[in-house]
Short mmCIF file of C-alpha atoms and ligand atoms in Angstrom, two decimals:
data_model
loop_
_atom_site.label_atom_id
_atom_site.label_comp_id
_atom_site.label_asym_id
_atom_site.label_seq_id
_atom_site.Cartn_x
_atom_site.Cartn_y
_atom_site.Cartn_z
CA MET A 1 -0.05 0.03 0.05
CA ALA A 2 1.25 3.48 -0.82
CA LEU A 3 1.89 6.09 1.84
CA TRP A 4 -0.45 8.54 0.21
CA GLY A 5 -3.61 6.82 -0.85
CA GLY A 6 -6.05 9.10 0.95
CA ARG A 7 -6.43 11.77 -1.68
CA PHE A 8 -6.70 9.36 -4.63
CA THR A 9 -9.77 7.66 -5.90
CA GLN A 10 -8.09 5.49 -8.62
CA ASP A 11 -5.21 3.01 -8.33
CA SER A 12 -1.92 3.80 -10.13
CA ASP A 13 -1.50 2.27 -13.58
CA VAL A 14 0.92 -0.68 -13.11
CA ARG A 15 3.25 0.87 -15.73
CA PHE A 16 3.34 4.12 -13.79
CA LYS A 17 3.90 2.20 -10.58
CA HIS A 18 6.87 0.41 -12.06
CA PHE A 19 8.14 3.69 -13.55
CA ASN A 20 7.75 5.60 -10.28
CA ASP A 21 8.84 2.98 -7.68
CA SER A 22 12.41 3.09 -6.52
CA LEU A 23 12.56 0.06 -4.09
CA ARG A 24 14.38 -1.97 -6.52
CA PHE A 25 17.44 0.14 -6.19
CA ASP A 26 16.97 2.21 -2.95
CA TYR A 27 16.64 -0.99 -0.88
CA ARG A 28 20.34 -0.29 -0.43
CA LEU A 29 19.41 2.39 2.00
CA PHE A 30 17.75 -0.14 4.33
CA HIS A 31 20.21 0.26 7.13
CA GLU A 32 20.35 4.02 6.82
CA ASP A 33 16.65 4.26 6.83
CA VAL A 34 16.33 2.23 9.99
CA GLU A 35 19.08 4.14 11.68
CA GLY A 36 17.53 7.51 10.66
CA SER A 37 14.02 6.23 12.07
CA ARG A 38 15.52 5.19 15.43
CA ALA A 39 16.97 8.83 15.81
CA TRP A 40 13.68 10.39 14.85
CA ALA A 41 11.71 8.28 17.24
CA GLN A 42 14.06 9.57 19.92
CA ALA A 43 13.57 13.19 18.70
CA LEU A 44 9.84 12.83 18.78
CA ALA A 45 10.02 11.26 22.35
CA GLN A 46 11.97 14.46 23.38
CA VAL A 47 9.17 16.69 22.27
CA LYS A 48 6.54 14.43 23.80
CA VAL A 49 4.90 13.30 20.61
CA LEU A 50 5.83 9.83 21.72
CA SER A 51 5.96 8.49 25.25
CA GLU A 52 9.20 7.06 26.34
CA GLN A 53 7.39 3.59 26.20
CA GLU A 54 6.25 4.10 22.74
CA CYS A 55 9.70 5.25 21.65
CA ALA A 56 11.27 2.23 23.19
CA SER A 57 8.82 -0.14 21.47
CA LEU A 58 9.39 1.55 18.09
CA ILE A 59 13.16 1.32 18.49
CA GLN A 60 12.87 -2.39 19.49
CA ALA A 61 10.86 -3.12 16.55
CA LEU A 62 13.26 -1.27 14.17
CA ASN A 63 16.17 -3.39 15.77
CA GLU A 64 14.31 -6.46 15.12
CA LEU A 65 13.51 -5.54 11.58
CA GLU A 66 17.02 -4.70 10.90
CA GLN A 67 18.31 -8.01 12.27
CA GLU A 68 15.65 -9.93 10.65
CA MET A 69 16.36 -8.53 7.22
CA THR A 70 20.16 -8.17 7.29
CA GLY A 71 21.58 -10.37 4.50
CA ARG A 72 18.10 -10.53 2.84
CA GLU A 73 18.32 -7.16 1.06
CA LEU A 74 17.36 -8.68 -2.28
CA GLU A 75 13.99 -9.84 -0.64
CA ILE A 76 13.45 -6.21 0.37
CA ALA A 77 14.14 -5.05 -3.26
CA ALA A 78 11.38 -7.30 -4.48
CA ALA A 79 8.83 -6.58 -1.76
CA GLY A 80 6.56 -4.37 -4.11
CA ASP A 81 6.56 -1.17 -1.92
CA GLU A 82 7.17 2.16 -3.48
CA ASP A 83 10.51 2.88 -1.92
CA ILE A 84 12.57 1.90 1.06
CA HIS A 85 10.81 4.40 3.35
CA SER A 86 7.47 2.83 2.56
CA TYR A 87 8.88 -0.61 3.09
CA VAL A 88 10.31 0.17 6.56
CA GLU A 89 7.08 1.95 7.61
CA ARG A 90 4.89 -0.88 6.40
CA ARG A 91 7.05 -3.58 8.19
CA LEU A 92 7.03 -1.48 11.43
CA ILE A 93 3.31 -1.19 11.37
CA GLU A 94 3.05 -4.97 10.82
CA LYS A 95 5.13 -5.34 13.99
CA VAL A 96 3.72 -2.84 16.30
CA GLY A 97 0.42 -1.95 14.89
CA ALA A 98 -1.03 1.61 15.13
CA LEU A 99 2.12 2.80 16.99
CA GLY A 100 4.08 2.42 13.76
CA LYS A 101 1.87 4.98 12.10
CA LYS A 102 3.13 7.62 14.61
CA LEU A 103 6.76 7.63 13.56
CA HIS A 104 6.26 9.75 10.41
CA THR A 105 4.88 12.58 12.46
CA GLY A 106 6.81 15.80 11.42
CA ARG A 107 8.96 13.96 8.96
CA SER A 108 8.79 13.81 5.19
CA ARG A 109 10.27 11.38 2.77
CA ASN A 110 12.10 14.44 1.41
CA ASP A 111 14.28 14.93 4.44
CA GLN A 112 14.33 11.19 5.16
CA VAL A 113 15.88 10.35 1.73
CA ALA A 114 18.22 13.29 2.00
CA LEU A 115 19.36 11.95 5.42
CA ASP A 116 19.64 8.25 4.17
CA LEU A 117 21.74 9.24 1.19
CA LYS A 118 24.01 11.26 3.30
CA LEU A 119 24.50 8.41 5.72
CA PHE A 120 25.04 6.14 2.85
CA CYS A 121 27.62 8.48 1.21
CA ARG A 122 29.37 8.85 4.53
CA GLY A 123 29.69 5.10 5.06
CA ALA A 124 30.83 4.87 1.31
CA CYS A 125 33.57 7.35 1.87
CA ASP A 126 34.93 5.18 4.82
CA ASP A 127 34.69 2.03 2.78
CA LEU A 128 36.43 3.63 -0.22
CA MET A 129 39.21 5.13 1.79
CA GLN A 130 40.04 1.60 3.03
CA ALA A 131 40.09 0.34 -0.47
CA VAL A 132 42.27 3.16 -1.71
CA ARG A 133 44.72 2.45 1.27
CA HIS A 134 44.68 -1.29 0.32
CA LEU A 135 45.76 -0.47 -3.29
CA GLN A 136 48.37 2.00 -2.00
CA ARG A 137 49.98 -0.82 0.25
CA GLU A 138 50.01 -3.14 -2.78
CA LEU A 139 51.97 -0.52 -4.87
CA LEU A 140 54.22 0.12 -2.03
CA LYS A 141 55.15 -3.50 -1.65
CA VAL A 142 56.00 -3.69 -5.33
CA ALA A 143 57.90 -0.50 -5.12
CA ASP A 144 59.93 -1.69 -2.15
CA GLU A 145 60.76 -4.95 -3.98
CA ASN A 146 61.95 -3.06 -7.00
CA GLN A 147 63.76 -0.05 -5.65
CA GLY A 148 66.84 -0.59 -7.93
CA VAL A 149 65.14 -1.77 -10.99
CA ILE A 150 65.94 0.77 -13.62
CA PHE A 151 63.02 1.29 -16.03
CA PRO A 152 62.65 3.30 -19.14
CA GLY A 153 60.83 6.57 -18.40
CA TYR A 154 58.75 8.10 -21.31
CA THR A 155 57.30 11.33 -22.53
CA HIS A 156 55.25 11.30 -25.73
CA LEU A 157 55.53 7.58 -25.30
CA GLN A 158 59.20 7.93 -26.42
CA ARG A 159 61.89 6.79 -24.24
CA ALA A 160 63.07 9.97 -22.40
CA GLN A 161 65.26 9.35 -19.38
CA PRO A 162 65.59 6.34 -17.16
CA VAL A 163 63.60 6.02 -13.93
CA THR A 164 63.09 3.11 -11.55
CA PHE A 165 60.10 0.71 -11.43
CA ALA A 166 59.77 1.80 -7.84
CA HIS A 167 59.54 5.46 -8.83
CA PHE A 168 56.78 4.50 -11.39
CA CYS A 169 54.79 2.67 -8.72
CA LEU A 170 55.10 5.56 -6.26
CA ALA A 171 53.79 8.03 -8.95
CA TYR A 172 50.46 6.16 -8.92
CA LEU A 173 50.55 5.89 -5.10
CA GLN A 174 50.69 9.68 -4.98
CA MET A 175 47.58 9.99 -7.13
CA LEU A 176 45.81 7.55 -4.92
CA ASP A 177 46.85 9.59 -1.92
CA ARG A 178 45.06 12.58 -3.28
CA ASP A 179 42.00 10.38 -4.04
CA PHE A 180 42.07 9.46 -0.35
CA VAL A 181 42.34 13.10 0.78
CA ARG A 182 39.53 14.11 -1.61
CA LEU A 183 37.21 11.38 -0.16
CA ASN A 184 37.97 12.59 3.39
CA ASN A 185 37.20 16.20 2.33
CA VAL A 186 33.88 15.01 0.84
CA ARG A 187 33.01 13.08 3.99
CA ASP A 188 33.80 16.16 5.96
CA LEU A 189 31.71 18.67 3.88
CA LEU A 190 28.69 16.40 3.81
CA ASN A 191 28.58 15.58 7.45
CA ILE A 192 25.75 17.97 8.27
CA CYS A 193 22.26 16.44 9.06
CA PRO A 194 19.22 17.40 7.01
CA LEU A 195 16.77 15.56 9.23
CA GLY A 196 14.14 17.94 10.65
CA SER A 197 13.81 19.93 7.27
CA ALA A 198 10.66 17.94 6.65
CA ALA A 199 9.18 18.38 3.19
CA LEU A 200 10.83 21.75 2.45
CA ALA A 201 9.96 24.31 5.17
CA GLY A 202 11.21 22.65 8.22
CA THR A 203 9.41 20.40 10.74
CA ALA A 204 6.47 21.90 12.67
CA TYR A 205 7.63 20.17 16.04
CA PRO A 206 10.16 21.79 18.28
CA ILE A 207 12.90 19.32 17.63
CA ASP A 208 16.42 20.03 18.93
CA ARG A 209 17.90 19.50 15.52
CA GLU A 210 21.58 19.92 16.74
CA ALA A 211 21.03 17.12 19.19
CA LEU A 212 19.36 15.03 16.60
CA ALA A 213 22.45 15.60 14.37
CA LYS A 214 24.90 14.61 17.02
CA ASN A 215 22.77 11.41 17.73
CA LEU A 216 23.42 10.42 14.09
CA GLY A 217 27.15 11.23 14.34
CA PHE A 218 26.87 14.42 12.20
CA LYS A 219 28.95 17.65 13.04
CA GLY A 220 25.74 19.74 13.14
CA ALA A 221 22.40 20.35 11.50
CA THR A 222 21.76 22.03 8.12
CA HIS A 223 20.75 25.82 8.42
CA ASN A 224 18.24 25.95 5.42
CA SER A 225 15.45 23.48 4.91
CA LEU A 226 14.89 24.28 1.21
CA ASP A 227 18.53 23.61 0.53
CA ALA A 228 18.74 20.61 2.95
CA VAL A 229 16.05 18.64 1.06
CA SER A 230 17.37 19.36 -2.50
CA ASP A 231 21.09 19.36 -1.92
CA ARG A 232 22.78 16.47 -3.82
CA ASP A 233 26.35 18.19 -3.79
CA HIS A 234 27.70 15.08 -1.99
CA VAL A 235 26.51 12.73 -4.75
CA MET A 236 28.18 15.05 -7.38
CA GLU A 237 31.38 15.28 -5.29
CA LEU A 238 31.59 11.64 -4.59
CA LEU A 239 31.07 10.74 -8.22
CA SER A 240 33.72 13.47 -8.96
CA CYS A 241 36.17 11.70 -6.72
CA ALA A 242 35.24 8.32 -8.21
CA SER A 243 35.81 9.77 -11.73
CA ILE A 244 39.13 11.37 -10.94
CA SER A 245 40.35 8.18 -9.28
CA MET A 246 39.02 5.97 -12.18
CA VAL A 247 40.97 8.25 -14.57
CA HIS A 248 44.04 7.46 -12.32
CA LEU A 249 43.37 3.63 -12.30
CA SER A 250 42.71 3.83 -16.16
CA ARG A 251 46.10 5.47 -16.87
CA LEU A 252 47.76 2.85 -14.75
CA ALA A 253 45.81 0.08 -16.54
CA GLU A 254 47.03 1.64 -19.90
CA ASP A 255 50.54 1.76 -18.74
CA LEU A 256 50.37 -1.86 -17.69
CA ILE A 257 48.79 -2.99 -20.94
CA ILE A 258 51.55 -1.27 -22.90
CA TYR A 259 54.34 -2.89 -20.68
CA ASN A 260 52.69 -6.20 -20.86
CA SER A 261 52.35 -6.20 -24.65
CA GLY A 262 54.45 -8.60 -26.69
CA GLU A 263 56.39 -5.65 -28.18
CA ALA A 264 57.51 -4.15 -24.82
CA ASN A 265 57.37 -7.32 -22.77
CA PHE A 266 58.64 -5.54 -19.71
CA LEU A 267 56.32 -7.39 -17.40
CA GLU A 268 53.98 -10.26 -17.14
CA LEU A 269 50.50 -10.16 -15.71
CA SER A 270 49.56 -13.09 -13.56
CA ASP A 271 47.30 -15.89 -14.95
CA LYS A 272 44.87 -14.95 -12.08
CA VAL A 273 43.95 -11.61 -13.83
CA THR A 274 44.31 -12.43 -17.57
CA SER A 275 42.27 -14.53 -19.83
CA GLY A 276 42.68 -16.44 -23.09
CA SER A 277 41.26 -16.39 -26.62
CA SER A 278 38.71 -18.76 -27.68
CA LEU A 279 40.36 -18.98 -31.08
CA MET A 280 44.15 -18.14 -30.67
CA PRO A 281 45.68 -20.54 -28.33
CA GLN A 282 48.82 -18.39 -27.69
CA LYS A 283 46.93 -15.41 -26.33
CA LYS A 284 46.98 -14.10 -22.74
CA ASN A 285 45.04 -10.96 -22.66
CA PRO A 286 45.23 -8.28 -19.98
CA ASP A 287 41.45 -8.20 -19.32
CA ALA A 288 41.58 -6.99 -15.83
CA CYS A 289 43.36 -3.84 -16.85
CA GLU A 290 41.31 -3.42 -20.05
CA LEU A 291 38.04 -3.61 -18.01
CA ILE A 292 39.37 -1.06 -15.39
CA ARG A 293 40.22 1.26 -18.39
CA GLY A 294 36.75 0.60 -19.78
CA LYS A 295 34.92 1.16 -16.65
CA ALA A 296 36.32 4.59 -16.11
CA GLY A 297 33.89 5.68 -18.93
CA ARG A 298 30.94 4.37 -17.11
CA VAL A 299 31.85 6.16 -13.95
CA VAL A 300 32.51 9.37 -15.56
CA GLY A 301 29.06 8.99 -17.21
CA SER A 302 27.39 8.73 -13.85
CA LEU A 303 29.00 12.03 -12.97
CA MET A 304 27.68 13.69 -16.01
CA GLY A 305 24.27 12.14 -15.33
CA ILE A 306 23.80 13.71 -11.97
CA LEU A 307 25.25 17.03 -12.89
CA THR A 308 22.67 17.19 -15.79
CA THR A 309 19.75 15.97 -13.67
CA VAL A 310 20.36 18.65 -10.99
CA LYS A 311 21.03 21.46 -13.40
CA ALA A 312 17.96 23.66 -13.67
CA LEU A 313 15.95 21.90 -11.00
CA PRO A 314 13.77 24.38 -9.19
CA LEU A 315 13.79 24.28 -5.45
CA ALA A 316 13.09 22.34 -3.45
CA TYR A 317 12.56 18.40 -3.82
CA ASP A 318 11.57 17.33 -7.34
CA LYS A 319 11.09 13.63 -8.33
CA ASP A 320 14.06 14.03 -10.70
CA LEU A 321 16.18 13.62 -7.59
CA GLN A 322 15.26 10.04 -7.32
CA GLU A 323 17.57 9.69 -10.30
CA ASP A 324 20.52 10.31 -7.97
CA LYS A 325 20.85 6.84 -6.70
CA GLU A 326 21.38 4.26 -9.51
CA GLY A 327 24.43 6.04 -10.97
CA LEU A 328 25.81 6.65 -7.54
CA PHE A 329 25.53 3.00 -6.40
CA ASP A 330 26.80 1.82 -9.69
CA ALA A 331 29.78 4.14 -9.88
CA LEU A 332 30.83 3.42 -6.34
CA ASP A 333 30.49 -0.38 -6.66
CA THR A 334 32.57 -0.15 -9.80
CA TRP A 335 35.25 2.10 -8.43
CA HIS A 336 35.59 -0.17 -5.32
CA GLU A 337 35.75 -3.24 -7.55
CA CYS A 338 38.49 -1.58 -9.68
CA LEU A 339 40.55 -0.62 -6.71
CA ASP A 340 40.36 -4.20 -5.52
CA MET A 341 41.14 -5.57 -8.98
CA MET A 342 44.14 -3.41 -9.45
CA ALA A 343 45.48 -4.39 -6.08
CA LEU A 344 45.10 -8.06 -7.30
CA VAL A 345 47.01 -7.22 -10.48
CA PHE A 346 49.91 -5.82 -8.49
CA GLU A 347 49.91 -8.94 -6.27
CA GLY A 348 50.95 -11.05 -9.14
CA ILE A 349 53.06 -8.74 -11.34
CA LYS A 350 56.30 -10.24 -12.63
CA LEU A 351 59.07 -7.99 -14.12
CA ASN A 352 61.12 -9.14 -17.07
CA LYS A 353 64.31 -7.35 -15.77
CA ALA A 354 66.54 -8.20 -18.73
CA LYS A 355 64.13 -6.72 -21.10
CA ILE A 356 63.53 -3.69 -18.92
CA GLU A 357 67.26 -2.95 -18.68
CA ALA A 358 67.83 -3.34 -22.35
CA ALA A 359 65.06 -0.92 -23.09
CA ALA A 360 66.31 1.61 -20.39
CA LYS A 361 69.68 1.43 -22.05
CA GLY A 362 68.47 1.90 -25.63
CA GLY A 363 66.71 4.92 -27.05
CA TYR A 364 69.43 7.27 -26.34
CA SER A 365 67.97 8.09 -22.94
CA ASN A 366 71.47 9.34 -21.78
CA ALA A 367 71.58 11.96 -24.37
CA THR A 368 70.76 14.82 -21.86
CA GLU A 369 73.77 13.63 -19.78
CA LEU A 370 76.24 14.05 -22.71
CA ALA A 371 74.86 17.56 -23.13
CA ASP A 372 75.28 18.22 -19.39
CA TYR A 373 78.74 16.91 -19.74
CA LEU A 374 79.70 19.27 -22.59
CA VAL A 375 78.18 22.14 -20.43
CA SER A 376 80.64 21.10 -17.65
CA LYS A 377 83.46 21.47 -20.08
CA GLY A 378 82.38 25.06 -20.81
CA VAL A 379 80.15 24.51 -23.85
CA PRO A 380 76.89 26.64 -23.75
CA PHE A 381 73.90 24.49 -23.36
CA ARG A 382 72.16 25.44 -26.67
CA GLU A 383 75.34 24.52 -28.56
CA ALA A 384 75.84 21.37 -26.52
CA HIS A 385 72.25 20.29 -27.36
CA ASP A 386 72.91 20.70 -30.99
CA ILE A 387 76.16 18.75 -30.90
CA VAL A 388 74.63 15.89 -29.07
CA GLY A 389 71.74 15.76 -31.65
CA GLN A 390 74.33 15.24 -34.33
CA VAL A 391 76.07 12.58 -32.19
CA VAL A 392 72.77 10.77 -31.83
CA LEU A 393 72.26 10.92 -35.59
CA TYR A 394 75.56 9.44 -36.11
CA ALA A 395 75.10 6.88 -33.38
CA ILE A 396 71.74 5.71 -35.11
CA ALA A 397 73.43 5.32 -38.35
CA GLN A 398 76.21 3.17 -36.77
CA ASN A 399 73.61 1.22 -34.88
CA LYS A 400 75.40 1.97 -31.63
CA ALA A 401 74.51 3.24 -28.25
CA LEU A 402 76.32 6.55 -27.12
CA GLU A 403 78.45 4.65 -24.69
CA GLU A 404 79.61 2.42 -27.48
CA LEU A 405 81.16 5.24 -29.52
CA SER A 406 85.03 5.54 -29.19
CA VAL A 407 86.58 8.70 -27.83
CA GLU A 408 87.84 9.29 -31.41
CA GLU A 409 84.30 9.12 -32.70
CA PHE A 410 83.13 11.66 -30.04
CA LYS A 411 85.98 14.06 -30.72
CA ARG A 412 84.87 14.39 -34.34
CA PHE A 413 81.87 16.32 -32.88
CA LYS A 414 83.68 18.17 -30.02
CA ASP A 415 87.16 17.78 -29.05
CA VAL A 416 86.53 18.43 -25.34
CA ILE A 417 84.98 14.94 -25.04
CA ALA A 418 87.36 12.62 -23.25
CA GLU A 419 87.59 9.15 -21.52
CA ASP A 420 85.85 10.61 -18.50
CA VAL A 421 82.50 10.71 -20.39
CA TYR A 422 81.77 7.06 -20.00
CA PRO A 423 80.79 6.86 -16.34
CA ILE A 424 78.47 9.75 -16.89
CA LEU A 425 76.64 7.92 -19.62
CA SER A 426 75.80 5.04 -17.28
CA LEU A 427 72.14 4.51 -16.23
CA GLU A 428 73.25 4.35 -12.50
CA SER A 429 75.05 7.72 -12.75
CA ILE A 430 71.94 9.23 -14.43
CA LEU A 431 69.71 8.13 -11.57
CA ALA A 432 72.22 9.03 -8.87
CA LYS A 433 72.39 12.71 -10.18
CA ARG A 434 68.67 13.25 -9.61
CA ASP A 435 69.21 13.16 -5.86
CA VAL A 436 66.52 15.84 -5.13
CA LEU A 437 63.26 15.66 -3.24
CA GLY A 438 60.80 13.78 -5.59
CA GLY A 439 63.72 12.75 -7.91
CA VAL A 440 64.53 9.08 -9.04
CA ALA A 441 67.84 8.73 -7.15
CA VAL A 442 67.59 5.28 -5.51
CA ASN A 443 68.21 6.82 -2.00
CA GLN A 444 65.38 9.33 -2.50
CA THR A 445 63.03 6.48 -3.36
CA LYS A 446 64.18 4.56 -0.42
CA ALA A 447 63.59 7.42 2.00
CA GLU A 448 60.19 7.95 0.39
CA ILE A 449 59.35 4.28 0.81
CA GLU A 450 60.36 4.20 4.43
CA ALA A 451 58.13 7.35 5.18
CA LEU A 452 55.18 5.75 3.32
CA LYS A 453 55.72 2.45 5.31
CA GLN A 454 55.35 4.58 8.54
CA GLN A 455 52.18 6.22 7.13
CA LEU A 456 50.43 3.19 5.54
CA LEU A 457 51.49 0.17 7.45
CA ALA A 458 51.73 1.52 10.97
N1 LIG B 1 12.01 7.61 -3.59
C1 LIG B 1 12.15 8.89 -3.31
C2 LIG B 1 13.54 9.42 -3.84
O1 LIG B 1 14.32 8.53 -3.90
C3 LIG B 1 11.91 9.41 -1.86
C4 LIG B 1 11.37 10.73 -1.66
C5 LIG B 1 10.10 10.79 -2.30
N2 LIG B 1 9.45 12.14 -1.92
C6 LIG B 1 8.35 12.45 -2.48
N3 LIG B 1 7.93 13.54 -2.06
N4 LIG B 1 7.67 11.68 -3.30
O2 LIG B 1 13.81 10.61 -4.01
#
């Protein structure tokens, strides 16, 4: 039975009912709805709308209902009520009779759903922060194990300068750290309680809304009822966090796909996160990474969805706002799954060190060092750059690396080049010179890893 039958003389068309009902997705707010209802019962008792005895009976029935239905959420979804608020109220009335009908005094589904969704978002922030940390710890482990593994660094997907695999892992760890902080900020900003705003104008009962807010773990209560029932900033912000983080995960997936390709062959993804081809027996496809990359699109789509839904909505609540949930649930599930999946990918990652070293050595990634060497011998940088360009052209024609050229060959381009050039061209020396905060020098990475261990593993 709907919560609003009195004013109607005809039943809803079944097609409209299906179109309008939200229980098949907002069943996910069951626990939040029960939690909010318990707090509302207490608030009503404080203003004597309910006796202490009535309040206790309602809370007991809500506890029973919660216990009974935990783990049976799909049954709730199929119960046929209009939405989760109608479901909880119906079940409550079944348990305590007429008393159940008192709980909705001074409350509207508008402030109720606003509350439920904020509670849900708050819990989701906590869960997702955990998941981000879990992936960060996996990245840290792999970084720690590969501190000295010299890896080709790219710009424009052209080999540029050598880095280490640890430094590569820590780059993504930094991005995830910002994702973590963003989640924490969203959690903080949303943590203001809308309950007591009623339909749009505020409840007509003298509820102590600050006390109610504290009871539900909020920092305080909202200051404008029109805003409180129609605010979905937290949905937009959470989806924005999800989108940015999915973009990070997608870039990481793309890097791994490239490094795992037959052409690069820098690393091998574990059998646990790859699949085969039904036709080509030799294939081992990086499906986990491809799906992460693909799912980024869907999460960004949900962000666009909510922004577009809320844009141009008149105050206060409009039914359009019911569209806030499916995209949110789907995007957060997807993000969480992708964080976990990427952690699994890193758990089984194997580096092909010989191939990596050969690639880091090739591609003339020590050309900048040669230019700096000339600068140290008094050649102006612009001229040094030009000379090294010519040396590289010559070396390519000879099919040799820079360090394979003889001193005589070097001297054809600039006679200041001597035997002392060779140590400068080594990969180890290139790394060691970048001994600056955030640079690739192995001791910098080591210090960073130790600091991160303190932060993430303590
Ligand atoms: N199912 C609704 C939603 O998700 C609950 C609020 C309904 N409010 C109303 N006035 N019809 O937004």
